[in-house]
Structure formats: structure tokens, C-alpha cells
PDB file of C-alpha atoms in Angstrom:
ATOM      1  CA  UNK A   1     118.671 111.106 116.175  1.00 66.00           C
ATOM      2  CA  UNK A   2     115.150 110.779 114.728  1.00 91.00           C
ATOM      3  CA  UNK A   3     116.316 111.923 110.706  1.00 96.00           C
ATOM      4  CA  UNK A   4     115.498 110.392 107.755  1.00 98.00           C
ATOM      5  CA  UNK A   5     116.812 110.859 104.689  1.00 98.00           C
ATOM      6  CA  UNK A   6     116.131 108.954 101.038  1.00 98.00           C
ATOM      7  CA  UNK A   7     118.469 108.600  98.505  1.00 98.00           C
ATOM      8  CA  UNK A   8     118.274 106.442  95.404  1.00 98.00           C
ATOM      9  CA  UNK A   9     120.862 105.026  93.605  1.00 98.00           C
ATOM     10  CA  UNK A  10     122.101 103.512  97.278  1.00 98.00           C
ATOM     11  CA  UNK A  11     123.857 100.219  96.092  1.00 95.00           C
ATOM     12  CA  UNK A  12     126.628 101.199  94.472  1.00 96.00           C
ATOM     13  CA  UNK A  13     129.071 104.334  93.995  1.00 97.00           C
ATOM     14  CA  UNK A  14     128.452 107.586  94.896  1.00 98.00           C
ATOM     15  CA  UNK A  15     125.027 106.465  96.908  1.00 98.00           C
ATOM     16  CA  UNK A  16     125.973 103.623  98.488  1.00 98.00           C
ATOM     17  CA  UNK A  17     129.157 105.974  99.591  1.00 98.00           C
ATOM     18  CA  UNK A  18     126.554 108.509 100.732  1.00 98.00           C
ATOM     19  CA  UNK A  19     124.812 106.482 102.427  1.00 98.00           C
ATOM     20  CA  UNK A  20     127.081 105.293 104.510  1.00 98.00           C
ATOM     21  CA  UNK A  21     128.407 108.988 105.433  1.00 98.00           C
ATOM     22  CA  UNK A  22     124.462 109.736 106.389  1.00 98.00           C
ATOM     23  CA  UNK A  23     124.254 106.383 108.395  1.00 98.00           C
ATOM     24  CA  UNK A  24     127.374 106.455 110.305  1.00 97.00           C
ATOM     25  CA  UNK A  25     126.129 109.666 111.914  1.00 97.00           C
ATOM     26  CA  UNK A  26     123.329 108.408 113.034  1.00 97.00           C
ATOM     27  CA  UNK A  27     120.588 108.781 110.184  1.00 98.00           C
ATOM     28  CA  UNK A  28     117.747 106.744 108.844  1.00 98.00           C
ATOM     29  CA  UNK A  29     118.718 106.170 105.580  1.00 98.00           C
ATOM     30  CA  UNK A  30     115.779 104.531 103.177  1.00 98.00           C
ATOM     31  CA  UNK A  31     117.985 102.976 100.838  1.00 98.00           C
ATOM     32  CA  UNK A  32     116.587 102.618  97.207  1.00 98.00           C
ATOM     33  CA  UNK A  33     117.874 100.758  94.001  1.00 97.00           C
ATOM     34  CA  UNK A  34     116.862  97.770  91.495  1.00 97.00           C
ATOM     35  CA  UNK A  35     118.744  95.450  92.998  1.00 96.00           C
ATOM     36  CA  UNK A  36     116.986  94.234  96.655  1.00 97.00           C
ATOM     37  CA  UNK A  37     120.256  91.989  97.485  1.00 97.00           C
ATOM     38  CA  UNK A  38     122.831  94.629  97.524  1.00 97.00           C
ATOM     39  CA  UNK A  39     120.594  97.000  99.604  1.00 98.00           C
ATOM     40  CA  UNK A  40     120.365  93.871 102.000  1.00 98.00           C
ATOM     41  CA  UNK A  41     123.976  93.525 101.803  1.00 97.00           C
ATOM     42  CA  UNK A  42     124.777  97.132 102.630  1.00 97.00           C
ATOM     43  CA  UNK A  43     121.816  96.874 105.358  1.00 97.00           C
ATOM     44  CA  UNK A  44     124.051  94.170 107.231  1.00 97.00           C
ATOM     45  CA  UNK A  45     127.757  95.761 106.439  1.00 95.00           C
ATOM     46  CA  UNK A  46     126.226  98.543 108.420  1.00 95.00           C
ATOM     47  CA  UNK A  47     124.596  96.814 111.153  1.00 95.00           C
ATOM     48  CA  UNK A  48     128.283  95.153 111.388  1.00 94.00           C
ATOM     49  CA  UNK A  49     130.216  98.463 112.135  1.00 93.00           C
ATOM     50  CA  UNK A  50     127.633  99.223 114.338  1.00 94.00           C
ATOM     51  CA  UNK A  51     126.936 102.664 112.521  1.00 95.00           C
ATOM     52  CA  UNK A  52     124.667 104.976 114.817  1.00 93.00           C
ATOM     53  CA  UNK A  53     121.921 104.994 112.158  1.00 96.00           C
ATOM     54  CA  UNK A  54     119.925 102.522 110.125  1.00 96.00           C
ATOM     55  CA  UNK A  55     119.020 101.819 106.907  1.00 97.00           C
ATOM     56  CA  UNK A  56     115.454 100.771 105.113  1.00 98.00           C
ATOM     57  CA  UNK A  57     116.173  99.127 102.093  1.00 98.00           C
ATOM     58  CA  UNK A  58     113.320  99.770  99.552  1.00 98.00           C
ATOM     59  CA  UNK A  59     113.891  98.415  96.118  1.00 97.00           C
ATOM     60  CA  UNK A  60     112.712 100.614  93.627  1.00 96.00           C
ATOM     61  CA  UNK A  61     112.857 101.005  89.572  1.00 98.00           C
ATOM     62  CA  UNK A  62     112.838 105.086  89.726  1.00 98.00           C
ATOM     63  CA  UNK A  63     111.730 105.220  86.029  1.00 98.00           C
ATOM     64  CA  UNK A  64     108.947 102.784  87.245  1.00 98.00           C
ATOM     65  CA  UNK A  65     105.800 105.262  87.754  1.00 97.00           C
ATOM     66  CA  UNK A  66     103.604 102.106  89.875  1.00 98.00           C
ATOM     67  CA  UNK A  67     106.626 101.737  91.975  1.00 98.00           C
ATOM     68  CA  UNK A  68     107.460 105.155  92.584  1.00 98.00           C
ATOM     69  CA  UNK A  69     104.131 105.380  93.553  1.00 98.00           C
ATOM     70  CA  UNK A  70     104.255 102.135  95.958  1.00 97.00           C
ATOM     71  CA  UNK A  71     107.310 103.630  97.525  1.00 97.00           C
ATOM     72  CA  UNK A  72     105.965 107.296  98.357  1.00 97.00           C
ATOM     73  CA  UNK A  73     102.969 105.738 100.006  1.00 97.00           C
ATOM     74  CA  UNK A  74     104.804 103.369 102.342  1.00 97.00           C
ATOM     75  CA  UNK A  75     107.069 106.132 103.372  1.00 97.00           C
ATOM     76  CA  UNK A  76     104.080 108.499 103.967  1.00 97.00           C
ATOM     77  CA  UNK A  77     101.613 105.770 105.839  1.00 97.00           C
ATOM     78  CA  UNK A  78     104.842 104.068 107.371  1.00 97.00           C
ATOM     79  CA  UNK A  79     107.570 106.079 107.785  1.00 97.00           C
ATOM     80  CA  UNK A  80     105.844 109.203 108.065  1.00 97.00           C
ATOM     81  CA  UNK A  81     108.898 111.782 108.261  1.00 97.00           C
ATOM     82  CA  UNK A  82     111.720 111.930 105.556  1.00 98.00           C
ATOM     83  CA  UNK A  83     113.586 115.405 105.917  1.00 98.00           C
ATOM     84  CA  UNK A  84     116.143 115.199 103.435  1.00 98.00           C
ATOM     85  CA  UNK A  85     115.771 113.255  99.895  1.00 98.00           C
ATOM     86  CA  UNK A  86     118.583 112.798  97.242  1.00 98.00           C
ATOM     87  CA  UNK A  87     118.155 111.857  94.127  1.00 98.00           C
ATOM     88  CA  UNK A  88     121.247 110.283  92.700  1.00 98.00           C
ATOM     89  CA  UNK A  89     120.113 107.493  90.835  1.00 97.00           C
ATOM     90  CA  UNK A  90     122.070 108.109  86.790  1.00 96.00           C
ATOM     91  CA  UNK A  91     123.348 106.555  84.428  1.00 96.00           C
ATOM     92  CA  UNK A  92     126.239 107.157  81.300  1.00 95.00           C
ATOM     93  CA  UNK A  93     126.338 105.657  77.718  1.00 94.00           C
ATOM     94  CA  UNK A  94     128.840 107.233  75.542  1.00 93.00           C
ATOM     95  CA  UNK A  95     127.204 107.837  72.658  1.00 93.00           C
ATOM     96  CA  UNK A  96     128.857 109.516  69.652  1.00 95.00           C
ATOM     97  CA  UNK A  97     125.970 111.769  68.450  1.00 96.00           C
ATOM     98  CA  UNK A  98     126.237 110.734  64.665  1.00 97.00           C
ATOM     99  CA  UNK A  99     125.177 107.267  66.129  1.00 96.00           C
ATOM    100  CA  UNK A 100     122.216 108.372  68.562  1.00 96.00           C
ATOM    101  CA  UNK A 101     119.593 106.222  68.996  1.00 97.00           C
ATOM    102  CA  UNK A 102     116.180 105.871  70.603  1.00 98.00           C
ATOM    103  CA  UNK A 103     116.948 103.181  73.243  1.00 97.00           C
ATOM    104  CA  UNK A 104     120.145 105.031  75.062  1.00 97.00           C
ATOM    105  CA  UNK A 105     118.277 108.207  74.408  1.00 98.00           C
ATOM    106  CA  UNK A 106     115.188 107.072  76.513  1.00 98.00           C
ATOM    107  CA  UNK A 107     116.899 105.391  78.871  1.00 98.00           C
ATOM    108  CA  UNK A 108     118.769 108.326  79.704  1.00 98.00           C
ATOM    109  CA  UNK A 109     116.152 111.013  80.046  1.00 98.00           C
ATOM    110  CA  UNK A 110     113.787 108.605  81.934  1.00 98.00           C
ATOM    111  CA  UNK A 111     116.516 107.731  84.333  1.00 98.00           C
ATOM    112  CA  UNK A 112     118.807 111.250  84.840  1.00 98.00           C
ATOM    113  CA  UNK A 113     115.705 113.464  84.424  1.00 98.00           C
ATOM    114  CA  UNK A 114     112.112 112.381  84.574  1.00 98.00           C
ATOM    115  CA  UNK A 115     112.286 109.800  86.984  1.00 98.00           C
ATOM    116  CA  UNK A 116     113.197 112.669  89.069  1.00 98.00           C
ATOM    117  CA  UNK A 117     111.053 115.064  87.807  1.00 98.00           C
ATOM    118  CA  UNK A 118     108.383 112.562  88.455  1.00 98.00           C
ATOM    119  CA  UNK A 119     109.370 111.705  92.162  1.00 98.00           C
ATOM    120  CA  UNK A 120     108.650 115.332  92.691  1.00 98.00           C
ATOM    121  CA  UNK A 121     105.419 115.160  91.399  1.00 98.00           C
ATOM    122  CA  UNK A 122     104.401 112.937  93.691  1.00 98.00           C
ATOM    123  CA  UNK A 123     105.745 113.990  96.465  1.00 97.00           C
ATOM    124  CA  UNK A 124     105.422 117.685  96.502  1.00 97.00           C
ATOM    125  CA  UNK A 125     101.627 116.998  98.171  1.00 96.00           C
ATOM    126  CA  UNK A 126     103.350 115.535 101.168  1.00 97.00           C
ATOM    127  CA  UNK A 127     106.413 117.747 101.474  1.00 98.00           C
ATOM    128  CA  UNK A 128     105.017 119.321 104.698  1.00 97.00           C
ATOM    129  CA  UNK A 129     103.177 116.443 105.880  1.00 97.00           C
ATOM    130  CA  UNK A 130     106.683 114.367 105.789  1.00 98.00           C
ATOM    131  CA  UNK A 131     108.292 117.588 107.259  1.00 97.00           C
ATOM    132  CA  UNK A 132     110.968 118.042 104.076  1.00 98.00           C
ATOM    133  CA  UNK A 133     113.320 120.477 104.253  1.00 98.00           C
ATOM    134  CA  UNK A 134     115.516 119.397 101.633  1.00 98.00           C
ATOM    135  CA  UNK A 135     115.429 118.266  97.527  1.00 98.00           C
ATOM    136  CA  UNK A 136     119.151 117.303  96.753  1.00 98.00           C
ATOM    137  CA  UNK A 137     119.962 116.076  93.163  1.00 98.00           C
ATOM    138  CA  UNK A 138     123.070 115.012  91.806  1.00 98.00           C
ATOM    139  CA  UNK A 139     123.893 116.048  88.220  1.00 98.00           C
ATOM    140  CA  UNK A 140     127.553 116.735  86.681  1.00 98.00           C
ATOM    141  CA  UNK A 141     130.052 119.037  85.789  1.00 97.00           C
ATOM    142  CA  UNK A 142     129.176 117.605  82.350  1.00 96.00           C
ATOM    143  CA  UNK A 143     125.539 119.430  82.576  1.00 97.00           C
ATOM    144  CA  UNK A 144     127.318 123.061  82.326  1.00 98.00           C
ATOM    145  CA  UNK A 145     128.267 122.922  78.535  1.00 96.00           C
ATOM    146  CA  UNK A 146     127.557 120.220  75.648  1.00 95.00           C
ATOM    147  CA  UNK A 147     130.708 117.534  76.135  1.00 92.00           C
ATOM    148  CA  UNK A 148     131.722 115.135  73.129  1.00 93.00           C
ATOM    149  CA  UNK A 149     130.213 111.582  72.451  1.00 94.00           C
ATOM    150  CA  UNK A 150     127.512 113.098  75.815  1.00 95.00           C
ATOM    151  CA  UNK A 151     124.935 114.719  74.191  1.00 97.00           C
ATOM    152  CA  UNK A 152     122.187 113.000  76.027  1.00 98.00           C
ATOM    153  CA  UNK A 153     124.033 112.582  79.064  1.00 97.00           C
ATOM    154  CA  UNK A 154     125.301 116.386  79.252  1.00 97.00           C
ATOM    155  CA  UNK A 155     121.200 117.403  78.100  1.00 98.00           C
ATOM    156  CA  UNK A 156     119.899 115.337  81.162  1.00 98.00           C
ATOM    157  CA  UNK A 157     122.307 116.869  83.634  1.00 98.00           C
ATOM    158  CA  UNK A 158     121.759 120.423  82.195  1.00 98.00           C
ATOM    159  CA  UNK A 159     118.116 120.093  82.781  1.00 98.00           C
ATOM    160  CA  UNK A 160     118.115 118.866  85.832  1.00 98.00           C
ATOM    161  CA  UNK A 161     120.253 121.605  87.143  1.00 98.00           C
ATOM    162  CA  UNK A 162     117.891 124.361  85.449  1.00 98.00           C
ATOM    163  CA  UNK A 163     114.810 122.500  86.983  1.00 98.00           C
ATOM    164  CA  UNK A 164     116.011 122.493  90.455  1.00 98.00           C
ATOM    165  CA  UNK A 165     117.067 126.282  89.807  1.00 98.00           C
ATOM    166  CA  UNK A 166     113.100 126.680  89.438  1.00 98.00           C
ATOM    167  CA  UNK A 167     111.822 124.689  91.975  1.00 98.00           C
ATOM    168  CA  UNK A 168     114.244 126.965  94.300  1.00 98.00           C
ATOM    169  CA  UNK A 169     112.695 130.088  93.337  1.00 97.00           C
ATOM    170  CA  UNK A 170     108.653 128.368  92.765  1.00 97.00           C
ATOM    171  CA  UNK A 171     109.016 126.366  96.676  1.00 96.00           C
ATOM    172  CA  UNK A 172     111.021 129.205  98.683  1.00 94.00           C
ATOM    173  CA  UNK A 173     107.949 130.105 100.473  1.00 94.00           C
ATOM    174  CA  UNK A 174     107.542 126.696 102.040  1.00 94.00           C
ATOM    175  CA  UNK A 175     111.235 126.752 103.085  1.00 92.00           C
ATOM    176  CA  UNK A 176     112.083 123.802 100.921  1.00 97.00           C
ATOM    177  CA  UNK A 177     115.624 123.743  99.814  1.00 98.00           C
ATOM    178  CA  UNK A 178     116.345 122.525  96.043  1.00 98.00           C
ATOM    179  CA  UNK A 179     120.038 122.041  95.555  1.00 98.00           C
ATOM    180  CA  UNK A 180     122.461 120.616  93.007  1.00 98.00           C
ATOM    181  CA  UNK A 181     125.874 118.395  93.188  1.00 98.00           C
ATOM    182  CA  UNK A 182     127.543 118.404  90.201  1.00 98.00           C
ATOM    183  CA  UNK A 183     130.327 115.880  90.555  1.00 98.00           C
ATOM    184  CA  UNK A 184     133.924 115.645  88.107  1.00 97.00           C
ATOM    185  CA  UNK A 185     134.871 111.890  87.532  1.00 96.00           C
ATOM    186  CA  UNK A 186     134.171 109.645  90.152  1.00 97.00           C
ATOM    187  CA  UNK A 187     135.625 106.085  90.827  1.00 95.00           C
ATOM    188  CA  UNK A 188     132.562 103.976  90.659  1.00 94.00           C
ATOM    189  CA  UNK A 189     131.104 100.414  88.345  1.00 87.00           C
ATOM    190  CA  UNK A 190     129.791 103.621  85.700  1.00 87.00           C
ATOM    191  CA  UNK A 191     133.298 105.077  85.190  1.00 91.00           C
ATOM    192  CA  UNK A 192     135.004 101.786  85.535  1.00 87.00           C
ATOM    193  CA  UNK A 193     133.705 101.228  82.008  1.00 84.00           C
ATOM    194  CA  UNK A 194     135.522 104.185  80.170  1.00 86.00           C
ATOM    195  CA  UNK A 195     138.638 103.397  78.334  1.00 87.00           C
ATOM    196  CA  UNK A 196     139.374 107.301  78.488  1.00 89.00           C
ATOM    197  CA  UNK A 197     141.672 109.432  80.857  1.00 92.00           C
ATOM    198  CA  UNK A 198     139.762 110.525  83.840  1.00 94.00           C
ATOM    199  CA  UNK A 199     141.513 113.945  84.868  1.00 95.00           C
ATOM    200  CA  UNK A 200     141.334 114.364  89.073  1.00 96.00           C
ATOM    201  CA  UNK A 201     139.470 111.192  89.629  1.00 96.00           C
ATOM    202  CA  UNK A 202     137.980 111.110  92.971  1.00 97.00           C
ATOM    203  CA  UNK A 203     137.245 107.803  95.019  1.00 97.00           C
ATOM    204  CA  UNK A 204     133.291 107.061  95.589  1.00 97.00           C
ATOM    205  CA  UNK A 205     133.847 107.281  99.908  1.00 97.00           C
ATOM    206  CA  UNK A 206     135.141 111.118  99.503  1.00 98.00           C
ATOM    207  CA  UNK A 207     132.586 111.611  97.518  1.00 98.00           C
ATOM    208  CA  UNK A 208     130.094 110.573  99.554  1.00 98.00           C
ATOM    209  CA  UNK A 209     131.756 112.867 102.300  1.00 98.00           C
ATOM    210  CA  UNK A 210     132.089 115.798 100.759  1.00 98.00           C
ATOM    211  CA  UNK A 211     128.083 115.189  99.691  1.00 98.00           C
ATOM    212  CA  UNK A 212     127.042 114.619 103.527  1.00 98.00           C
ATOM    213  CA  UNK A 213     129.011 118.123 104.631  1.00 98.00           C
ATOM    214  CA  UNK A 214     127.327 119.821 102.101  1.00 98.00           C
ATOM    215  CA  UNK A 215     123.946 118.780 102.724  1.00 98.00           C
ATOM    216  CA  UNK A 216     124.260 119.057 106.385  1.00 98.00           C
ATOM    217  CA  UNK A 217     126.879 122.175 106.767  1.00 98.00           C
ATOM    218  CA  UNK A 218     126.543 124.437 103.415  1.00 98.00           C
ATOM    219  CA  UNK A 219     123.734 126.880 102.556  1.00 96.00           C
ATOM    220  CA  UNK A 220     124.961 127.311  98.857  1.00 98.00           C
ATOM    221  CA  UNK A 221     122.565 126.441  96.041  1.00 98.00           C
ATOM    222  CA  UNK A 222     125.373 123.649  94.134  1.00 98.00           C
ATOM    223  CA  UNK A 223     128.608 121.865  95.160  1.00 98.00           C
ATOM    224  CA  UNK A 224     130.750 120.603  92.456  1.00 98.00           C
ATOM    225  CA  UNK A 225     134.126 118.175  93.246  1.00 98.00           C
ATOM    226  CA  UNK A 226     137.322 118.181  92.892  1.00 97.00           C
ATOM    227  CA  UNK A 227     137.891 121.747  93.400  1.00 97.00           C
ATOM    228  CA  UNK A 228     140.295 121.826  90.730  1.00 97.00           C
ATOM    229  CA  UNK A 229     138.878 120.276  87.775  1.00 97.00           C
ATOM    230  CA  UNK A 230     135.447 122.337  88.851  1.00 98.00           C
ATOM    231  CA  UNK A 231     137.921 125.714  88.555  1.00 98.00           C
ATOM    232  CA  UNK A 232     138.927 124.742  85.456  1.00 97.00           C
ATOM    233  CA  UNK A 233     135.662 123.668  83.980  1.00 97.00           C
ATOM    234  CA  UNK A 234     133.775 126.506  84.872  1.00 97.00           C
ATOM    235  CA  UNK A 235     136.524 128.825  82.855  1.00 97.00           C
ATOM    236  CA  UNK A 236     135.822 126.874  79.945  1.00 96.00           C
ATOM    237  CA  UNK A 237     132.011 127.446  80.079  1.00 95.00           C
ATOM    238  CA  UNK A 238     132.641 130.892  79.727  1.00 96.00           C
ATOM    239  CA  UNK A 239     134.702 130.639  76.148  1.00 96.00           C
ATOM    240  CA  UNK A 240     133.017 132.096  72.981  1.00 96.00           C
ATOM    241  CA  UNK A 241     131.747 129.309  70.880  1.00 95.00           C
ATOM    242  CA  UNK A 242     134.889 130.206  68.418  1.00 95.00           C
ATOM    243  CA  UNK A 243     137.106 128.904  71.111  1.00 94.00           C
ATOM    244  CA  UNK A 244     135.607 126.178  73.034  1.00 93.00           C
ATOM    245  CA  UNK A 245     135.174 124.017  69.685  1.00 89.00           C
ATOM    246  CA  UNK A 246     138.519 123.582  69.512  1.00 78.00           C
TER     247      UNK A 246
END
């Protein structure tokens, strides 16, 4: 198999679980996040199991406009293919919203929303050239309605799920797929830091499964995990305001 496929956020959690399900069946995987050593570490736990696919580590600061631009360039003039891209690099600071400040606030938006945003602008020049077929992001159940001590974090997810609902409708003619996963509570180093119950917790490898299936195997516009919780949730974004304060 000749596939390539990006995803960001690769070195721990839900990435590094995707990548893995992408690798094992035989894709190229160029593997992005901050930290160079865990890539390198991943690079070699896969090379160990023999996996059918390989992966390029390429560590990247997403919210880092010079690297972002570095990156795009060697995958263009080296790589020269990348059909699939996922954008999964996030982050979570729970933030009551009496106590906002600037610093979570940016952080945040730059890494949820416009590093994204920006990694599209980039890009979108080379989608045909590179021969993409698909723009895969992954937001959160949180993104459908405002969610205590997440206003931030809800906001980003929210409008990353409304962008991608536009860049379906503006890129259809080129036969460029924009999608959304919008995952429930995941076990992974993020969530390990709430001190909260985590209703229908999910562990980071089915995750990353369920991700793969629906990238490869679905034609629907969003996935959201476990099937439960996202039942649940979605009645609750339709309640009147009245009801879903309390």
C-alpha cells in the first residue's frame, strides 16, 4: 500500500492510538507532535511489531506558523502524496469562566482552532497536487452546547465543527471530504488530570479504532463515541434554555 496519511497530535492518546490503527494496516503515517523523542519511540514500537506500514516522525509546534510552514513544504517536495490528514492535536484547561484569563484562552483557540484553520490555509494550494481526498478533525461532544467550567474549550470545538461544515459545502467540487469526530471522554494523559466522574469512559486504542473505520469505511459527515453517552448528549442539545440550565 502506497497511502499516506498525517495526523498531529501522534504521541500520545487518541493519535498515537490512531496511528497505530492506520499503521498496522499498512499506511504511511507522518507522525507529528512537540515532542521528537516520543515520535521516535512510537517509530521503533512499530517497526518492533512489524506493522505493515511506516511512520515519518515530523516534529511540529501546530500553533507554530514557520513550522507549519517547514512541514507542508517537506511533505510537498518530499513526500509528495498525503491522501488523508487528521487534525487531532487539542488540548483542555478547566477553566471556571468567572476566572478566564488571557493565557488559557489563547492557548486554547491557537491550539483547538487556528492552528487548524491555519494548516488549511496552507495547504489547500496543494490539495490536488498531494492528491487529498480527505480533511478529518477531531473536536468533542463538548462542541454541541456550552458545558460548565469549558467555555473556551466547548467555543473551540463548536467552531471547528461549524468550519469544517463550510469547507464541506465551499470544497465539494474538488471531491475533498471535510469531516468531524466528536469524541465523549477518552482515557488519555489530558483526562488523566480531571478529578471529576467521567461517564462511559472509553480507552485511547478503541478510540483510535473506531477513528480508522470511520475514516476508511463511513461516508457520514461526523462520528461521535460511545454510542451511548453521544445518544444521550445529543437529547440534551435539543432542551429549551429553561431546562438545560438546570
Amino acid at each position: 500500500m502506497n497511502k499516506y496519511c498525517w495526523i498531529t497530535g501522534a504521541s500520545k492518546g487518541i493519535g498515537k492510538a490512531t496511528t497505530i490503527s492506520f499503521v498496522k494496516r499498512g499506511f504511511n503515517v507522518i507522525a507529528s507532535s512537540r515532542s521528537e523523542e516520543d515520535l521516535l519511540n512510537l517509530k521503533k514500537d512499530c517497526e518492533k511489531l512489524q506493522f505493515n506500514g511506516k511512520i515519518i516522525p515530523l516534529a511540529l509546534d501546530v500553533t507554530n506558523i514557520e513550522q507549519l510552514e517547514k512541514c507542508i513544504k517537506y511533505i510537498k517536495e518530499d513526500i509528495k502524496k498525503l491522501d488523508i490528514i487528521i487534525f487531532n492535536a487539542g488540548t483542555y484547561i478547566r477553566e471556571n469562566g468567572q476566572e478566564l484569563s488571557f493565557k488559557n484562552t489563547k492557548l486554547m483557540m491557537d491550539l483547538n482552532f487556528n492552528s487548524i484553520i491555519n494548516s488549511i490555509i496552507l495547504l489547500k494550494a496543494y490539495f490536488s497536487e498531494l492528491g487529498v481526498k480527505q480533511v478529518v478533525v477531531v473536536s468533542s461532544i463538548a462542541g454541541w452546547r456550552g458545558m460548565p467550567l469549558s467555555a473556551i474549550y466547548s467555543a473551540s470545538k463548536s467552531a471547528l465543527r461549524t468550519a469544517m461544515e463550510s469547507f464541506a459545502l465551499d470544497f465539494s467540487e474538488k471531491n475533498i471530504r471535510f469531516r468531524v469526530i466528536s469524541p465523549g471522554f477518552v482515557n488519555t494523559p489530558l483526562t488523566k488530570k480531571n478529578d471529576f466522574y467521567m461517564p462511559f469512559l472509553m480507552n485511547a486504542e478503541k478510540a483510535g479504532e473506531k477513528i480508522f473505520k470511520f475514516v476508511i469505511f463511513s461516508n457520514k459527515f461526523e462520528k461521535s463515541f460511545p454510542l451511548i453517552f453521544s445518544i444521550i448528549m445529543k437529547i440534551i442539545t435539543t432542551l429549551p434554555w429553561s431546562l438545560y440550565k438546570l
